[in-house]
Short mmCIF file of C-alpha atoms in Angstrom, two decimals:
data_model
loop_
_atom_site.label_atom_id
_atom_site.label_comp_id
_atom_site.label_asym_id
_atom_site.label_seq_id
_atom_site.Cartn_x
_atom_site.Cartn_y
_atom_site.Cartn_z
CA MET A 1340 11.37 46.58 -31.26
CA LEU A 1341 10.06 43.34 -32.75
CA LEU A 1342 13.32 41.56 -31.89
CA ARG A 1343 13.12 42.79 -28.28
CA THR A 1344 9.50 41.60 -27.99
CA LEU A 1345 10.37 38.17 -29.35
CA LEU A 1346 13.32 37.93 -26.96
CA VAL A 1347 11.10 38.79 -23.98
CA LEU A 1348 8.54 36.19 -25.05
CA TRP A 1349 11.25 33.55 -25.49
CA CYS A 1350 12.72 34.28 -22.04
CA THR A 1351 9.25 34.13 -20.49
CA LEU A 1352 8.56 30.74 -22.06
CA VAL A 1353 11.94 29.37 -20.98
CA CYS A 1354 11.46 30.62 -17.41
CA CYS A 1355 7.99 29.08 -17.24
CA GLN A 1356 9.32 25.77 -18.49
CA VAL A 1357 12.16 25.81 -15.95
CA SER A 1358 9.74 26.72 -13.16
CA ARG A 1359 7.38 23.88 -14.06
CA SER A 1360 10.19 21.35 -14.27
CA ALA A 1361 11.59 22.48 -10.92
CA ASP A 1362 8.39 21.87 -8.96
CA TRP A 1363 7.29 18.61 -7.32
CA PRO A 1364 3.97 19.93 -6.00
CA ALA A 1365 2.11 16.81 -4.89
CA PHE A 1366 2.39 13.23 -3.69
CA ARG A 1367 4.32 11.34 -6.40
CA GLY A 1368 5.05 14.48 -8.38
CA PRO A 1369 3.38 16.80 -10.88
CA GLN A 1370 1.41 14.02 -12.62
CA HIS A 1371 0.80 11.91 -9.48
CA ASN A 1372 2.66 9.00 -11.09
CA GLY A 1373 6.16 9.22 -9.56
CA VAL A 1374 7.74 10.39 -12.84
CA SER A 1375 9.95 13.47 -12.93
CA PRO A 1376 9.89 15.58 -16.12
CA GLU A 1377 13.56 16.40 -15.55
CA ASP A 1378 16.65 14.87 -17.15
CA ARG A 1379 18.78 14.28 -14.09
CA ALA A 1380 18.86 13.52 -10.38
CA PRO A 1381 21.67 12.63 -7.99
CA THR A 1382 23.05 9.09 -8.10
CA THR A 1383 25.64 9.30 -5.30
CA TRP A 1384 25.11 10.44 -1.70
CA SER A 1385 25.38 9.46 1.96
CA ALA A 1386 24.61 11.04 5.31
CA SER A 1387 27.74 13.18 4.85
CA GLU A 1388 28.26 13.30 1.08
CA ASN A 1389 26.42 15.56 -1.38
CA VAL A 1390 24.10 16.83 1.37
CA VAL A 1391 23.06 20.44 0.67
CA TRP A 1392 21.24 20.68 3.99
CA LYS A 1393 19.25 18.68 6.50
CA ALA A 1394 16.60 20.04 8.83
CA SER A 1395 15.38 18.43 12.04
CA LEU A 1396 11.74 17.36 12.30
CA PRO A 1397 9.97 16.87 15.64
CA ARG A 1398 8.43 13.45 14.96
CA PRO A 1399 8.59 10.63 12.37
CA GLY A 1400 5.94 10.62 9.66
CA ASN A 1401 5.03 8.91 6.41
CA GLY A 1402 4.06 12.12 4.61
CA SER A 1403 6.37 13.09 1.75
CA PRO A 1404 7.88 16.52 1.04
CA VAL A 1405 6.64 18.66 -1.83
CA VAL A 1406 8.65 21.41 -3.51
CA ALA A 1407 7.22 24.52 -5.17
CA ALA A 1408 8.23 28.13 -5.85
CA GLY A 1409 11.34 28.01 -3.69
CA HIS A 1410 9.61 26.33 -0.75
CA VAL A 1411 9.59 22.82 0.69
CA PHE A 1412 6.47 21.73 2.56
CA VAL A 1413 6.17 18.72 4.86
CA THR A 1414 3.88 17.60 7.69
CA SER A 1415 4.83 16.47 11.18
CA ALA A 1416 3.16 15.80 14.51
CA GLU A 1417 4.50 17.77 17.45
CA ASP A 1418 3.83 15.03 20.03
CA ASP A 1419 3.56 11.25 20.07
CA ALA A 1420 -0.22 11.32 20.67
CA GLY A 1421 -0.93 13.50 17.63
CA HIS A 1422 -2.66 16.24 19.62
CA GLU A 1423 -0.77 18.88 17.61
CA ARG A 1424 -0.30 18.41 13.86
CA SER A 1425 1.76 20.81 11.78
CA LEU A 1426 2.64 21.91 8.29
CA TYR A 1427 6.25 23.09 7.94
CA CYS A 1428 7.43 25.50 5.24
CA LEU A 1429 11.20 25.55 4.64
CA GLY A 1430 13.32 27.50 2.19
CA ARG A 1431 14.57 25.11 -0.47
CA LYS A 1432 18.02 26.70 -0.74
CA THR A 1433 19.03 26.47 2.92
CA GLY A 1434 16.39 24.34 4.67
CA THR A 1435 15.61 27.19 7.05
CA ILE A 1436 12.15 26.95 8.59
CA GLN A 1437 10.10 29.90 7.30
CA TRP A 1438 6.87 29.18 9.15
CA VAL A 1439 4.92 26.44 10.92
CA LYS A 1440 1.14 26.11 11.08
CA THR A 1441 -0.11 23.87 13.89
CA VAL A 1442 -3.64 22.68 14.61
CA SER A 1443 -4.68 21.10 17.89
CA ARG A 1444 -7.09 18.36 18.88
CA GLU A 1445 -7.69 17.26 22.45
CA GLN A 1446 -8.93 13.75 21.69
CA GLU A 1447 -6.28 11.13 20.95
CA LEU A 1448 -7.25 8.82 18.08
CA PRO A 1449 -5.73 5.42 17.31
CA THR A 1450 -3.05 4.78 14.73
CA HIS A 1451 -0.32 2.20 14.17
CA LYS A 1452 3.34 2.60 15.13
CA THR A 1453 4.26 2.22 11.44
CA ASN A 1454 1.93 5.10 10.52
CA PRO A 1455 2.66 8.04 12.85
CA TYR A 1456 0.29 11.01 12.87
CA CYS A 1457 0.62 13.43 9.94
CA GLY A 1458 1.06 10.65 7.41
CA THR A 1459 -0.24 12.66 4.45
CA THR A 1460 1.49 14.76 1.79
CA PRO A 1461 0.51 18.41 1.10
CA VAL A 1462 -0.38 19.61 -2.38
CA VAL A 1463 0.52 22.98 -3.93
CA SER A 1464 -1.42 24.79 -6.65
CA ASP A 1465 -1.91 28.42 -7.72
CA GLY A 1466 0.06 29.88 -4.81
CA LYS A 1467 -1.79 27.80 -2.24
CA VAL A 1468 -0.78 24.78 -0.16
CA ILE A 1469 -3.44 22.35 1.07
CA VAL A 1470 -2.89 19.83 3.85
CA TRP A 1471 -5.12 17.08 5.25
CA HIS A 1472 -4.78 16.37 8.97
CA GLY A 1473 -7.47 13.69 9.20
CA SER A 1474 -9.81 14.33 12.14
CA SER A 1475 -8.06 17.68 12.69
CA GLY A 1476 -9.32 18.98 9.35
CA LEU A 1477 -8.30 20.17 5.88
CA TYR A 1478 -6.47 23.49 5.61
CA CYS A 1479 -5.49 25.84 2.79
CA TYR A 1480 -2.68 28.37 3.31
CA ASP A 1481 -0.91 30.89 1.14
CA PHE A 1482 2.89 30.86 0.85
CA GLN A 1483 3.19 33.25 3.81
CA GLY A 1484 1.34 30.83 6.09
CA ASN A 1485 -1.94 32.75 6.19
CA THR A 1486 -5.04 30.57 6.49
CA LEU A 1487 -7.25 31.03 3.42
CA TRP A 1488 -9.91 28.47 4.31
CA SER A 1489 -10.43 25.24 6.20
CA ARG A 1490 -12.90 22.35 6.41
CA ASP A 1491 -13.86 20.17 9.37
CA PHE A 1492 -15.28 16.82 8.26
CA GLY A 1493 -15.53 15.26 11.70
CA GLU A 1494 -13.83 12.20 13.10
CA PHE A 1495 -11.89 9.58 11.13
CA ARG A 1496 -11.15 6.61 13.35
CA HIS A 1497 -9.21 3.54 12.24
CA ILE A 1498 -6.83 1.33 14.21
CA TRP A 1499 -4.12 2.00 11.59
CA GLY A 1500 -4.68 5.76 11.22
CA TYR A 1501 -5.15 7.76 8.01
CA GLY A 1502 -2.96 8.37 4.96
CA SER A 1503 -4.63 9.48 1.70
CA SER A 1504 -3.34 12.81 0.36
CA PRO A 1505 -5.31 15.56 -1.42
CA ILE A 1506 -4.72 16.36 -5.07
CA VAL A 1507 -5.68 19.38 -7.18
CA HIS A 1508 -7.20 19.03 -10.64
CA ARG A 1509 -8.41 21.96 -12.74
CA GLY A 1510 -8.97 24.25 -9.79
CA ARG A 1511 -10.56 21.60 -7.60
CA VAL A 1512 -9.19 20.10 -4.42
CA ILE A 1513 -10.03 16.39 -4.45
CA LEU A 1514 -9.86 14.36 -1.26
CA HIS A 1515 -10.49 10.67 -0.63
CA THR A 1516 -11.26 10.48 3.08
CA GLY A 1517 -11.08 7.60 5.47
CA PRO A 1518 -10.43 4.92 6.34
CA GLY A 1519 -13.03 4.34 9.05
CA ARG A 1520 -16.79 4.62 9.32
CA GLN A 1521 -16.86 7.85 7.31
CA VAL A 1522 -15.53 7.39 3.77
CA PHE A 1523 -16.21 9.70 0.85
CA VAL A 1524 -14.64 11.40 -2.17
CA ILE A 1525 -15.15 15.15 -2.27
CA ALA A 1526 -14.27 17.90 -4.78
CA MET A 1527 -13.90 21.44 -3.44
CA ASP A 1528 -13.23 24.80 -5.04
CA LEU A 1529 -9.54 25.67 -4.62
CA LYS A 1530 -10.41 29.34 -4.09
CA ASP A 1531 -12.72 29.00 -1.08
CA GLY A 1532 -13.10 25.31 -0.16
CA ARG A 1533 -16.80 25.10 -0.98
CA THR A 1534 -18.12 21.66 -1.89
CA ILE A 1535 -18.68 21.07 -5.61
CA TRP A 1536 -19.62 17.41 -5.32
CA LYS A 1537 -19.37 14.58 -2.83
CA ASP A 1538 -19.76 10.81 -3.17
CA GLU A 1539 -20.11 8.64 -0.07
CA GLU A 1540 -18.77 5.07 -0.07
CA PRO A 1541 -20.80 2.44 1.82
CA VAL A 1542 -18.96 0.97 4.82
CA ASP A 1543 -19.89 -2.22 6.63
CA GLY A 1544 -18.56 -3.26 10.02
CA ASP A 1545 -16.99 -0.83 12.48
CA GLY A 1546 -14.75 0.98 10.00
CA SER A 1547 -11.58 -0.89 10.94
CA ARG A 1548 -13.04 -4.33 10.17
CA ASN A 1549 -15.78 -5.42 7.81
CA ALA A 1550 -18.90 -7.33 8.82
CA LYS A 1551 -16.94 -10.60 8.63
CA GLY A 1552 -14.34 -9.30 11.09
CA GLU A 1553 -11.61 -8.85 8.46
CA PHE A 1554 -9.51 -5.69 8.22
CA ARG A 1555 -10.98 -2.98 6.01
CA GLY A 1556 -9.84 0.41 4.73
CA SER A 1557 -8.25 2.41 1.93
CA TRP A 1558 -5.31 4.79 2.30
CA SER A 1559 -5.01 5.26 -1.47
CA THR A 1560 -4.44 8.68 -3.04
CA PRO A 1561 -6.50 9.17 -6.25
CA ILE A 1562 -5.08 9.75 -9.72
CA VAL A 1563 -6.44 11.35 -12.90
CA ALA A 1564 -6.41 9.59 -16.27
CA GLN A 1565 -7.40 10.88 -19.67
CA VAL A 1566 -9.54 8.32 -21.48
CA ASP A 1567 -10.81 9.04 -25.00
CA GLY A 1568 -10.37 12.77 -24.40
CA GLN A 1569 -12.21 12.72 -21.06
CA ASP A 1570 -10.63 13.18 -17.64
CA GLN A 1571 -11.36 10.37 -15.19
CA LEU A 1572 -10.67 10.49 -11.47
CA ILE A 1573 -9.72 6.94 -10.41
CA VAL A 1574 -10.02 6.02 -6.74
CA ALA A 1575 -9.08 2.74 -5.09
CA HIS A 1576 -11.73 2.05 -2.48
CA ALA A 1577 -11.33 -0.84 -0.07
CA THR A 1578 -12.97 -3.43 -2.36
CA ARG A 1579 -12.97 -1.90 -5.85
CA LEU A 1580 -11.69 0.68 -8.27
CA LYS A 1581 -14.09 3.49 -9.10
CA ALA A 1582 -13.77 6.15 -11.80
CA TYR A 1583 -15.54 9.50 -11.54
CA ASP A 1584 -16.11 12.44 -13.82
CA PRO A 1585 -14.04 15.00 -11.87
CA GLU A 1586 -16.33 17.82 -13.02
CA THR A 1587 -19.61 16.36 -11.78
CA GLY A 1588 -18.76 13.43 -9.51
CA GLU A 1589 -20.80 11.07 -11.66
CA THR A 1590 -19.60 7.46 -11.67
CA ILE A 1591 -18.13 6.35 -15.01
CA TRP A 1592 -17.14 2.79 -14.12
CA THR A 1593 -16.40 0.45 -11.24
CA CYS A 1594 -14.33 -2.73 -11.08
CA GLN A 1595 -14.44 -5.25 -8.24
CA GLY A 1596 -11.42 -7.31 -7.26
CA LEU A 1597 -9.52 -5.82 -4.30
CA ALA A 1598 -11.32 -7.74 -1.55
CA HIS A 1599 -9.67 -10.99 -0.48
CA SER A 1600 -9.60 -13.52 2.35
CA ARG A 1601 -7.39 -11.34 4.58
CA GLY A 1602 -9.50 -8.22 4.28
CA ASP A 1603 -10.76 -5.36 2.12
CA LEU A 1604 -7.70 -3.13 1.82
CA ALA A 1605 -6.04 -0.66 -0.56
CA TYR A 1606 -2.72 0.99 0.28
CA SER A 1607 -1.11 2.11 -2.98
CA SER A 1608 -2.41 4.41 -5.71
CA PRO A 1609 -3.67 3.08 -9.03
CA THR A 1610 -0.97 3.07 -11.71
CA LEU A 1611 -1.55 3.89 -15.37
CA VAL A 1612 0.39 2.08 -18.06
CA GLY A 1613 -0.82 2.69 -21.60
CA ASN A 1614 -4.58 2.09 -21.70
CA LEU A 1615 -4.50 -0.04 -18.54
CA CYS A 1616 -4.99 0.72 -14.86
CA PHE A 1617 -2.95 -1.52 -12.54
CA MET A 1618 -3.78 -2.00 -8.86
CA THR A 1619 -2.68 -4.18 -5.95
CA GLY A 1620 -4.80 -4.91 -2.88
CA GLY A 1621 -3.30 -4.43 0.57
CA TYR A 1622 -2.15 -6.98 3.14
CA GLN A 1623 -0.84 -9.49 0.58
CA GLY A 1624 -3.91 -8.88 -1.54
CA PRO A 1625 -4.54 -9.57 -5.22
CA MET A 1626 -3.25 -7.57 -8.16
CA MET A 1627 -5.23 -6.83 -11.31
CA ALA A 1628 -5.33 -4.74 -14.47
CA VAL A 1629 -8.36 -2.99 -15.96
CA LYS A 1630 -8.62 -1.85 -19.56
CA LEU A 1631 -9.76 1.76 -19.64
CA GLY A 1632 -12.70 2.86 -21.77
CA GLY A 1633 -15.59 0.97 -20.19
CA GLN A 1634 -18.72 2.18 -18.43
CA GLY A 1635 -20.75 0.81 -15.55
CA ASP A 1636 -19.56 -2.34 -13.78
CA VAL A 1637 -16.61 -3.49 -15.89
CA SER A 1638 -15.53 -6.34 -13.60
CA GLU A 1639 -16.39 -8.97 -16.22
CA THR A 1640 -15.81 -6.98 -19.41
CA HIS A 1641 -12.63 -4.92 -18.87
CA ARG A 1642 -10.70 -6.60 -16.07
CA LEU A 1643 -7.98 -8.36 -18.06
CA TRP A 1644 -6.70 -10.54 -15.26
CA ARG A 1645 -6.57 -10.90 -11.49
CA THR A 1646 -4.12 -12.94 -9.44
CA GLU A 1647 -4.54 -13.82 -5.78
CA LYS A 1648 -2.04 -13.51 -2.92
CA GLN A 1649 0.88 -11.17 -3.64
CA PRO A 1650 3.83 -9.86 -1.61
CA GLN A 1651 2.86 -7.14 0.84
CA SER A 1652 2.71 -3.94 -1.24
CA ILE A 1653 2.28 -0.54 0.44
CA GLY A 1654 4.10 2.03 -1.70
CA SER A 1655 2.83 2.69 -5.22
CA PRO A 1656 4.52 1.02 -8.19
CA ILE A 1657 5.67 2.89 -11.28
CA ALA A 1658 5.27 2.43 -15.02
CA ALA A 1659 8.26 2.53 -17.39
CA GLY A 1660 8.60 1.20 -20.92
CA GLY A 1661 5.23 -0.53 -20.80
CA MET A 1662 6.14 -2.46 -17.64
CA ILE A 1663 5.23 -2.11 -13.96
CA TYR A 1664 8.01 -1.96 -11.34
CA ARG A 1665 7.00 -2.62 -7.75
CA ALA A 1666 9.00 -2.46 -4.50
CA ASN A 1667 7.45 -4.70 -1.86
CA ALA A 1668 7.07 -4.33 1.89
CA GLY A 1669 7.37 -8.01 2.72
CA PRO A 1670 9.37 -9.72 1.51
CA GLY A 1671 11.46 -6.71 0.52
CA THR A 1672 11.86 -7.48 -3.16
CA ILE A 1673 11.66 -5.42 -6.33
CA GLN A 1674 9.65 -6.90 -9.20
CA CYS A 1675 9.10 -6.21 -12.88
CA ILE A 1676 5.52 -7.09 -13.88
CA ASP A 1677 3.97 -7.33 -17.34
CA PRO A 1678 0.65 -5.47 -17.01
CA GLN A 1679 -0.84 -7.27 -20.01
CA ASP A 1680 -1.08 -10.61 -18.22
CA GLY A 1681 0.32 -10.15 -14.70
CA SER A 1682 3.38 -12.31 -15.32
CA ILE A 1683 6.49 -11.57 -13.23
CA ARG A 1684 9.42 -10.77 -15.53
CA TRP A 1685 11.95 -10.76 -12.67
CA THR A 1686 12.29 -10.48 -8.90
CA ASN A 1687 15.37 -9.21 -7.06
CA ARG A 1688 16.23 -8.62 -3.41
CA ALA A 1689 18.17 -5.47 -4.37
CA ALA A 1690 19.38 -3.85 -1.11
CA GLY A 1691 17.11 -6.00 1.04
CA GLY A 1692 14.84 -4.49 3.66
CA ASN A 1693 11.17 -3.72 3.23
CA HIS A 1694 9.83 -0.85 1.12
CA TRP A 1695 7.00 1.45 2.19
CA SER A 1696 7.84 4.42 0.00
CA SER A 1697 6.81 4.62 -3.65
CA ILE A 1698 9.28 4.27 -6.51
CA VAL A 1699 10.14 7.49 -8.37
CA ARG A 1700 11.68 7.79 -11.82
CA VAL A 1701 13.93 10.10 -13.84
CA ARG A 1702 14.01 8.90 -17.46
CA ASP A 1703 15.08 5.22 -17.20
CA HIS A 1704 16.52 5.56 -13.67
CA LEU A 1705 14.23 4.18 -10.97
CA TYR A 1706 14.74 5.06 -7.28
CA ALA A 1707 13.48 2.64 -4.61
CA THR A 1708 14.06 3.50 -0.94
CA ASN A 1709 13.66 0.92 1.81
CA GLN A 1710 12.70 1.46 5.45
CA GLN A 1711 16.35 1.61 6.53
CA GLY A 1712 16.97 4.65 4.34
CA VAL A 1713 18.83 2.71 1.63
CA THR A 1714 18.00 3.78 -1.93
CA VAL A 1715 18.80 1.57 -4.88
CA ILE A 1716 18.86 3.15 -8.31
CA PHE A 1717 18.20 0.69 -11.10
CA ARG A 1718 17.45 0.80 -14.80
CA SER A 1719 14.01 0.10 -16.23
CA ASP A 1720 14.72 -3.15 -18.07
CA PRO A 1721 12.16 -5.97 -18.39
CA SER A 1722 14.87 -8.56 -19.05
CA LYS A 1723 16.85 -8.24 -15.80
CA TYR A 1724 17.56 -6.16 -12.70
CA GLN A 1725 20.31 -3.64 -13.51
CA LYS A 1726 21.60 -1.81 -10.45
CA ILE A 1727 23.14 1.60 -11.11
CA ALA A 1728 23.92 2.70 -7.55
CA GLU A 1729 23.11 2.18 -3.89
CA ASN A 1730 23.12 4.96 -1.28
CA ARG A 1731 22.12 5.25 2.38
CA LEU A 1732 21.16 8.00 4.81
CA ASP A 1733 21.39 5.97 8.05
CA ASP A 1734 17.89 6.94 9.19
CA GLU A 1735 14.60 5.11 8.84
CA THR A 1736 11.93 6.24 6.38
CA ASN A 1737 8.54 5.29 4.99
CA ALA A 1738 8.16 8.45 2.89
CA THR A 1739 8.50 8.88 -0.87
CA PRO A 1740 11.31 11.19 -2.08
CA ALA A 1741 10.70 14.31 -4.15
CA ILE A 1742 12.73 15.32 -7.21
CA SER A 1743 13.12 19.00 -8.03
CA ASP A 1744 15.59 20.90 -10.19
CA GLY A 1745 18.24 18.19 -10.07
CA GLN A 1746 17.92 17.65 -6.33
CA LEU A 1747 16.40 14.89 -4.18
CA PHE A 1748 14.40 15.59 -1.02
CA PHE A 1749 14.07 12.79 1.54
CA ARG A 1750 11.92 12.78 4.65
CA THR A 1751 13.33 10.37 7.22
CA ALA A 1752 12.35 9.73 10.83
CA LYS A 1753 14.45 12.61 12.21
CA TYR A 1754 15.26 14.88 9.28
CA LEU A 1755 14.31 16.44 5.99
CA TRP A 1756 17.26 16.14 3.58
CA CYS A 1757 18.22 17.97 0.40
CA ILE A 1758 20.66 15.99 -1.77
CA GLN A 1759 22.53 17.50 -4.73
#
């Protein structure tokens, strides 16, 4: 009897571990850092090789797929004007569409051709999937497509559209809204969507431009760091980094440094490497590193360094072996950066083309996908660029791939792909 009980417990633990490793439930994975907990991922594929399935999508989009509990979720607009915005649920084994939830909005709002409507990534937690459709609202569904709750926060207007994705932390849905005139960070109860706390960010100008007429906005998805045993929610606002207590919404620290002569812009997510937080401003903005552990305004005390004009950086970089690896959107280079001082260890053109998607990693294999659908796999090595493989899907993409149970999931302009 004791042996049988121990065997059941062991099988339960193993199954739980396999289930956790198989899920990619949020933008940039289970830890919001682009790192897969798995040991392997495909290294060879093409549009006709090692494709398990591909499913047609109605419109292009920058939102990434997420994978959880045998489902793949992805967003897409149904029309070019973004009047109808949808969440698709597909079976992960076959790519068959299981259900679609569409919300409608009569008013057409501006965006940019490089950021089609439905540019956000869903998040899955506790049998629920949450999706942010900008001005069309925030929605929570169960795995059968039933609406559990929704929130309408009003209009979000920016000439370049919207793009920050929700995350879930300890039973709370956290959303960084904007860009535009209405910008705030809000924490909601996962069970019913009620507001737990909300922090509004001051906005000058008309929402698309600041008072000086320069571009302004943040499309950055927040991350959570643990600092001295305390969770910190780190958000990249348009001009500064800001860390919150995710339980109360109280500000822990702020750090200026993202504003520059071309505007107040943040595209990528903050990146943690050791006890540092690395961030790059948008539109060829500055890059900087902040030492974690401070309180209040740490711009002078904990900002280790800040360098001015950088290559255009839209996707989020990734940490590996104490270094930062960044794929740039213009010029389309890959760089290895030392976060201690901001020095560039190496720069390589790799496959060429510009990168909008974020780098993902499996152990020491880094995957960088350019806008032409070409993915280079290279080794994390601060001494030199070491290419492992190069693969293409012959379709454009700005979305970040997902890694789940030894498979890759790509969202391109026309299709959702599963690669084995």
